[in-house]
PDB file of C-alpha atoms in Angstrom:
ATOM      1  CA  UNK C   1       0.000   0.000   0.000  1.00 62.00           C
ATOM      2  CA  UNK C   2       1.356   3.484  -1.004  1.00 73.00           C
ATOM      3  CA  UNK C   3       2.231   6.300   1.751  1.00 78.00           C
ATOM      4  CA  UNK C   4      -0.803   8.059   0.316  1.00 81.00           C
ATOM      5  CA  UNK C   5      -3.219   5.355   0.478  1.00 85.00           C
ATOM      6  CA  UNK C   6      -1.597   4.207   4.050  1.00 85.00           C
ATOM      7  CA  UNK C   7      -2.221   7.641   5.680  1.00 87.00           C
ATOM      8  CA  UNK C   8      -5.821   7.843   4.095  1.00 90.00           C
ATOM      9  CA  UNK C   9      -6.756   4.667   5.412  1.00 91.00           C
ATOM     10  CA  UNK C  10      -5.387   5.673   8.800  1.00 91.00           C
ATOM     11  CA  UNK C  11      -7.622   8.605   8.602  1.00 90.00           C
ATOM     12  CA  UNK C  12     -10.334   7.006   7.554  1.00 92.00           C
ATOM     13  CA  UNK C  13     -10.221   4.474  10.098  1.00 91.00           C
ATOM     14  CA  UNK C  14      -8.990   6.772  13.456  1.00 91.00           C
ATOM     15  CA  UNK C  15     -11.745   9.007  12.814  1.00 90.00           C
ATOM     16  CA  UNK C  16     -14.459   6.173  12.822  1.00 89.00           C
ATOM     17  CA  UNK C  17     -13.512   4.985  15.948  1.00 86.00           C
ATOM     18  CA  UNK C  18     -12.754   8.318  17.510  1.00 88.00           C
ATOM     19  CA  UNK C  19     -16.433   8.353  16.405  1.00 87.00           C
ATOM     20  CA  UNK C  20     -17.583   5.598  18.243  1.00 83.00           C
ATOM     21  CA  UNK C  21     -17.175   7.484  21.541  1.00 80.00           C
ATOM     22  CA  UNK C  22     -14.873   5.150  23.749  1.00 79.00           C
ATOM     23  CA  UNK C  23     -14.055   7.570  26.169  1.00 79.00           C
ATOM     24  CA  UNK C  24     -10.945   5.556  27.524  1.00 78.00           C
ATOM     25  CA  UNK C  25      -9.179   5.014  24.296  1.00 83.00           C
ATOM     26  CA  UNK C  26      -9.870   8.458  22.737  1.00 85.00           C
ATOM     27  CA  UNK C  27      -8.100  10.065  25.791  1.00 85.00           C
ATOM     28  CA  UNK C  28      -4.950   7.887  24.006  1.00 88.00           C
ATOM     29  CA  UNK C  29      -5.739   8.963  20.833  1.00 90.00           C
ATOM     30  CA  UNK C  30      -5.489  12.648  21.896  1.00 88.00           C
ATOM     31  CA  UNK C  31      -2.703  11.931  23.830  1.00 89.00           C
ATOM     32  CA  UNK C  32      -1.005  10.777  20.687  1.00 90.00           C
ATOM     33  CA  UNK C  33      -2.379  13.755  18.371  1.00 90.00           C
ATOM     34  CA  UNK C  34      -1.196  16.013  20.925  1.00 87.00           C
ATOM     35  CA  UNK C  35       2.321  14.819  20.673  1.00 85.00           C
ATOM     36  CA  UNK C  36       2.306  14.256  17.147  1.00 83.00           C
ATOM     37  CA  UNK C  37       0.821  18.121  16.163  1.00 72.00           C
ATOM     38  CA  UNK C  38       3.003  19.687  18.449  1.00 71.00           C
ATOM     39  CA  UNK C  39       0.365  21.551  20.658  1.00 64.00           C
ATOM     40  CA  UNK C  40      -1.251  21.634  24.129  1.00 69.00           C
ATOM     41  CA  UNK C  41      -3.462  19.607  23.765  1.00 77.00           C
ATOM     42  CA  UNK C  42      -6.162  18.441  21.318  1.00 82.00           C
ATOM     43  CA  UNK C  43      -9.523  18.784  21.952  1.00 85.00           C
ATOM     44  CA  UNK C  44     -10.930  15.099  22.044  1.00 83.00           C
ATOM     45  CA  UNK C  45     -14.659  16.354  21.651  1.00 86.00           C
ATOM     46  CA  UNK C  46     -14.211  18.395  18.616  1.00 88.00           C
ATOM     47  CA  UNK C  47     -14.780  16.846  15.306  1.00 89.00           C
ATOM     48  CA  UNK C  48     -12.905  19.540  13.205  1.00 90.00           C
ATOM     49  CA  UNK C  49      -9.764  19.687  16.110  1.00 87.00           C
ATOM     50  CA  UNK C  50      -9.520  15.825  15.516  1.00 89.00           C
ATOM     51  CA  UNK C  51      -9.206  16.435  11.274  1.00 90.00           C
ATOM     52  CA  UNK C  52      -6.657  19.347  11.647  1.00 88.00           C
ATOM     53  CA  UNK C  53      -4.867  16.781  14.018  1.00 89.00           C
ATOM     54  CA  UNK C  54      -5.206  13.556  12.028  1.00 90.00           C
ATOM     55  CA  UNK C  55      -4.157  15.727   9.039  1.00 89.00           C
ATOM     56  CA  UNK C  56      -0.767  16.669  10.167  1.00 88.00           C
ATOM     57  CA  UNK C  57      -0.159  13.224  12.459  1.00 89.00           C
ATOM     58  CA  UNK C  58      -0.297  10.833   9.228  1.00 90.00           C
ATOM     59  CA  UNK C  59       2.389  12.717   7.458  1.00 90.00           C
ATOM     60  CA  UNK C  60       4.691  11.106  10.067  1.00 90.00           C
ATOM     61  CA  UNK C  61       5.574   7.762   9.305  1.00 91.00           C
ATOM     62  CA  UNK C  62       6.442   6.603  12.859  1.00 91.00           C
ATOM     63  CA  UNK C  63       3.030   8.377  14.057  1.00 91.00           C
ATOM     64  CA  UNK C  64       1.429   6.972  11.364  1.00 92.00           C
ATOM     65  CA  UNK C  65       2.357   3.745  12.404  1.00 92.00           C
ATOM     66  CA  UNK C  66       1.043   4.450  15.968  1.00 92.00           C
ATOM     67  CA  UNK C  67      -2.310   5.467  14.785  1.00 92.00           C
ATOM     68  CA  UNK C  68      -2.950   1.839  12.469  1.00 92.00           C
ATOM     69  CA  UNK C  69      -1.732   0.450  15.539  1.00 92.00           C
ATOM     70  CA  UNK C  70      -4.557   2.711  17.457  1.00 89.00           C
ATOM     71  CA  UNK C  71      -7.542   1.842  15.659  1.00 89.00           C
ATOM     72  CA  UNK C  72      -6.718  -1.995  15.236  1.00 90.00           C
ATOM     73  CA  UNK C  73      -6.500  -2.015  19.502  1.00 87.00           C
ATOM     74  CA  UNK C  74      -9.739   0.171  19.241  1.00 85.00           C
ATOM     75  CA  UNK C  75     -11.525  -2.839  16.490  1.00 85.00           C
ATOM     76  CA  UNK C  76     -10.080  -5.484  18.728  1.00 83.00           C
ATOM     77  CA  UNK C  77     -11.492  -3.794  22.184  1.00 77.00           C
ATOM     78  CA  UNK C  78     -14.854  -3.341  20.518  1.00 75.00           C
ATOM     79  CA  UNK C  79     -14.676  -6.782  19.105  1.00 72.00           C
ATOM     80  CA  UNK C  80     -16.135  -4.812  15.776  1.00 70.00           C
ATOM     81  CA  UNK C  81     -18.977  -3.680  16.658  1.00 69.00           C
ATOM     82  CA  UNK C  82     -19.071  -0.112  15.305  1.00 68.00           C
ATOM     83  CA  UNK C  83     -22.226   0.780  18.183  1.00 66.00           C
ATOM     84  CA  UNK C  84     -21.465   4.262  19.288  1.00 63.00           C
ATOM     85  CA  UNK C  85     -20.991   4.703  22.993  1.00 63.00           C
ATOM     86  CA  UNK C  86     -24.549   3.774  24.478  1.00 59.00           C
ATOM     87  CA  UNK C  87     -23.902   6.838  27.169  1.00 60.00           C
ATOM     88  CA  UNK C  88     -23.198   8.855  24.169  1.00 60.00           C
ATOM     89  CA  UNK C  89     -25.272   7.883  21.312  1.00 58.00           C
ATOM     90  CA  UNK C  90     -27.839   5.083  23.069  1.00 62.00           C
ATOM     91  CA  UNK C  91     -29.597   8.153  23.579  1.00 72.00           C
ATOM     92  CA  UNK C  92     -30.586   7.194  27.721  1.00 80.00           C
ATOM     93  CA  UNK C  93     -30.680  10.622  28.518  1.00 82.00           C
ATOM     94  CA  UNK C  94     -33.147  11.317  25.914  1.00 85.00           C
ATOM     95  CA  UNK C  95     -34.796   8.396  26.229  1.00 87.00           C
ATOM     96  CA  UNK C  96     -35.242   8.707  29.913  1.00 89.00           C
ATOM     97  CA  UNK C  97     -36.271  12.710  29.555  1.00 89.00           C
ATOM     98  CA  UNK C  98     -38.777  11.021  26.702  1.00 90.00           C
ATOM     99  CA  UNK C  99     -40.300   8.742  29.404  1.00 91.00           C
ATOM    100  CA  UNK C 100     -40.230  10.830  32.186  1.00 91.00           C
ATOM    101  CA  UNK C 101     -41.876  13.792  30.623  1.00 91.00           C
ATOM    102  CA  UNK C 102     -44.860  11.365  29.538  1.00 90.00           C
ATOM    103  CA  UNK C 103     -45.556   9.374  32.527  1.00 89.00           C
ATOM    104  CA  UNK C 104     -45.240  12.709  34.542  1.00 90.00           C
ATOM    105  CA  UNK C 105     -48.242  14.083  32.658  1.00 85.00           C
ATOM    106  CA  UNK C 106     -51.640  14.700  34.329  1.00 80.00           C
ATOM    107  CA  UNK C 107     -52.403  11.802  32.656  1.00 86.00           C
ATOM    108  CA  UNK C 108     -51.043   9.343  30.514  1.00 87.00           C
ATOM    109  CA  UNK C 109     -53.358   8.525  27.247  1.00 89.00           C
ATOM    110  CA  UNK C 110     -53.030   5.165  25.709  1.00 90.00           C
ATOM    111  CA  UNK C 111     -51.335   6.688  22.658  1.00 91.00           C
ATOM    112  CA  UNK C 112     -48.599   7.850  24.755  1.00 89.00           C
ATOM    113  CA  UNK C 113     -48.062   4.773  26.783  1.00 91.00           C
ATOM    114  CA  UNK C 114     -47.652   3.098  23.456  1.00 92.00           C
ATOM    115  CA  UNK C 115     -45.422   5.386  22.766  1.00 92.00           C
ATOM    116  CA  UNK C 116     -43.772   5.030  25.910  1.00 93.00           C
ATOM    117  CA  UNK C 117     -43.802   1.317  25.367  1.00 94.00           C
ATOM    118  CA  UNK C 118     -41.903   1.427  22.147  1.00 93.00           C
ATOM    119  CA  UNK C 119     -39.193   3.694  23.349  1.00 92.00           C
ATOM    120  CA  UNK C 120     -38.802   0.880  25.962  1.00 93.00           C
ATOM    121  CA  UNK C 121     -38.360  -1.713  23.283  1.00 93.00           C
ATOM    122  CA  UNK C 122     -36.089   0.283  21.252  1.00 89.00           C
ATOM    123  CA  UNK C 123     -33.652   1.390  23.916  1.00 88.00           C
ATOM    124  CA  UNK C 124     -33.656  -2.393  25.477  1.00 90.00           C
ATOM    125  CA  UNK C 125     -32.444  -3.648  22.157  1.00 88.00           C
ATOM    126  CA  UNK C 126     -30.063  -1.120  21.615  1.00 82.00           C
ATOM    127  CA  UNK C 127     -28.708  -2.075  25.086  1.00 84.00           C
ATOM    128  CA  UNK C 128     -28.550  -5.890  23.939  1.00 85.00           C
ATOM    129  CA  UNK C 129     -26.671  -5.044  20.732  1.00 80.00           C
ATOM    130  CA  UNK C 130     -23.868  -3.058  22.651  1.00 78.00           C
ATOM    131  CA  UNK C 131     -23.873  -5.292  25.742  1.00 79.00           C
ATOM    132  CA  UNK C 132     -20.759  -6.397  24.677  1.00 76.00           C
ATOM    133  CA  UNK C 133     -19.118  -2.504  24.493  1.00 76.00           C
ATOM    134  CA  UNK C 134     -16.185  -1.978  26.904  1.00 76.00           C
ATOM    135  CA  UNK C 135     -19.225   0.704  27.948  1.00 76.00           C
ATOM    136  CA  UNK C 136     -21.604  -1.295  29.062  1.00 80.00           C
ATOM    137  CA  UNK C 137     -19.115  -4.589  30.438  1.00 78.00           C
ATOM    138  CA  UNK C 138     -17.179  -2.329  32.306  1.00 78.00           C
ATOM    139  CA  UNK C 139     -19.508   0.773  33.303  1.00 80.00           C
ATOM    140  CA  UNK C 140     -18.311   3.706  34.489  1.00 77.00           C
ATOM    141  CA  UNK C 141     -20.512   5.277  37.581  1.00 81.00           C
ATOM    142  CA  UNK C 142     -21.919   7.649  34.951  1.00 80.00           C
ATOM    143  CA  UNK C 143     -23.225   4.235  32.978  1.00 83.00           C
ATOM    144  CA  UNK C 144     -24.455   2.721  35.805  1.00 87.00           C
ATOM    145  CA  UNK C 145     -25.921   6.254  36.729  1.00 89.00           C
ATOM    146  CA  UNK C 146     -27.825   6.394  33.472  1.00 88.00           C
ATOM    147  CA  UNK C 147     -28.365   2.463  33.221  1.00 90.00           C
ATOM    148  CA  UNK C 148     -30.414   3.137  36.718  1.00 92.00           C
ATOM    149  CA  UNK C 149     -32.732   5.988  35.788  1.00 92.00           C
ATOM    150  CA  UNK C 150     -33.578   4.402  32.671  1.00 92.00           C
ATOM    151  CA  UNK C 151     -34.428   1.299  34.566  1.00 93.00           C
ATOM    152  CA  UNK C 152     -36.545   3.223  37.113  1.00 94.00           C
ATOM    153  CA  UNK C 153     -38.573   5.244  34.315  1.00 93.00           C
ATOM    154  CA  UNK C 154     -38.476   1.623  32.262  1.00 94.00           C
ATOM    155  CA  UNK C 155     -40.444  -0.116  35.249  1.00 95.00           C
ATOM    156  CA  UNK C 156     -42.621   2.999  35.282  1.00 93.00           C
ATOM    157  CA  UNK C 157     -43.622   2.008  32.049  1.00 93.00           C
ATOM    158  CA  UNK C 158     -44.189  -2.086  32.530  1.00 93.00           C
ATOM    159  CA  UNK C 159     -45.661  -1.356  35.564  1.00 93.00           C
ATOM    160  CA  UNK C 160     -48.736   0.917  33.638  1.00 87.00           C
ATOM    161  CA  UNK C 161     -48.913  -1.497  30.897  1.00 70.00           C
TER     162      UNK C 161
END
């Protein structure tokens, strides 16, 4: 593979999993970027700061190298599965502000506890396709901080149905 087509794979692939919102393993990732572009310190949450970053890392061939060597560790973690981070992207804050919000209501129509219901179902099988996630194996006390409310407003809803 060419030093062109190396370093746009590289890119390609560090910026999907940077994506995927592993919290632990993007802290080494901008740990790396920040040594590689010579700054501060990258910021880990900013889409455009991690292009401008990736940019000037993969002209290095020894960072380069440390970056394929990133995102393979990242695939391997994650076992593949490309699931964003379910505190991130599951949506549980939503999804419990969602549920809340209608069971808190003066009263709750049979429209909205079938819509209630299916959030439910949603969310739960979300939660069963990442179960595997570093995320949700090894929660963090914000994860099991979010897993809890969404159980509590989750049993809200059963326990109407």
């Amino acid at each position: 593979m060419g030093e062109l087509a190396a370093a746009s794979k590289a890119h390609v692939m560090v910026s999907y999993w940077w994506s995927r919102g592993d919290g632990l393993v993007n802290h080494q990732l901008g740990q790396i970027l920040t040594r590689a572009a010579g700054v501060d310190q990258v910021d880990i949450t900013d889409p455009q700061s991690i292009d401008r970053a990736l940019r000037i890392a993969v002209a290095d061939p020894a960072v380069l190298a440390e970056l394929d060597q990133w995102w393979q560790m990242v695939e391997t973690r994650r076992a593949g599965n490309g699931t964003r981070n379910p505190g991130l992207n599951l949506g549980l804050e939503q999804s419990i502000r969602y549920l809340t919000d209608r069971l808190d209501a003066a009263a709750v129509t049979p429209e909205a506890l079938g819509e209630c219901r299916r959030q439910v179902a949603a969310v739960d099988q979300t939660i069963i396709g990442a179960k595997d996630l570093p995320e949700l194996a090894h929660p963090d006390a914000e994860m099991l901080d979010l897993l809890a409310r969404y159980l509590e407003a989750r049993s809200r809803v059963l326990a109407l149905v």
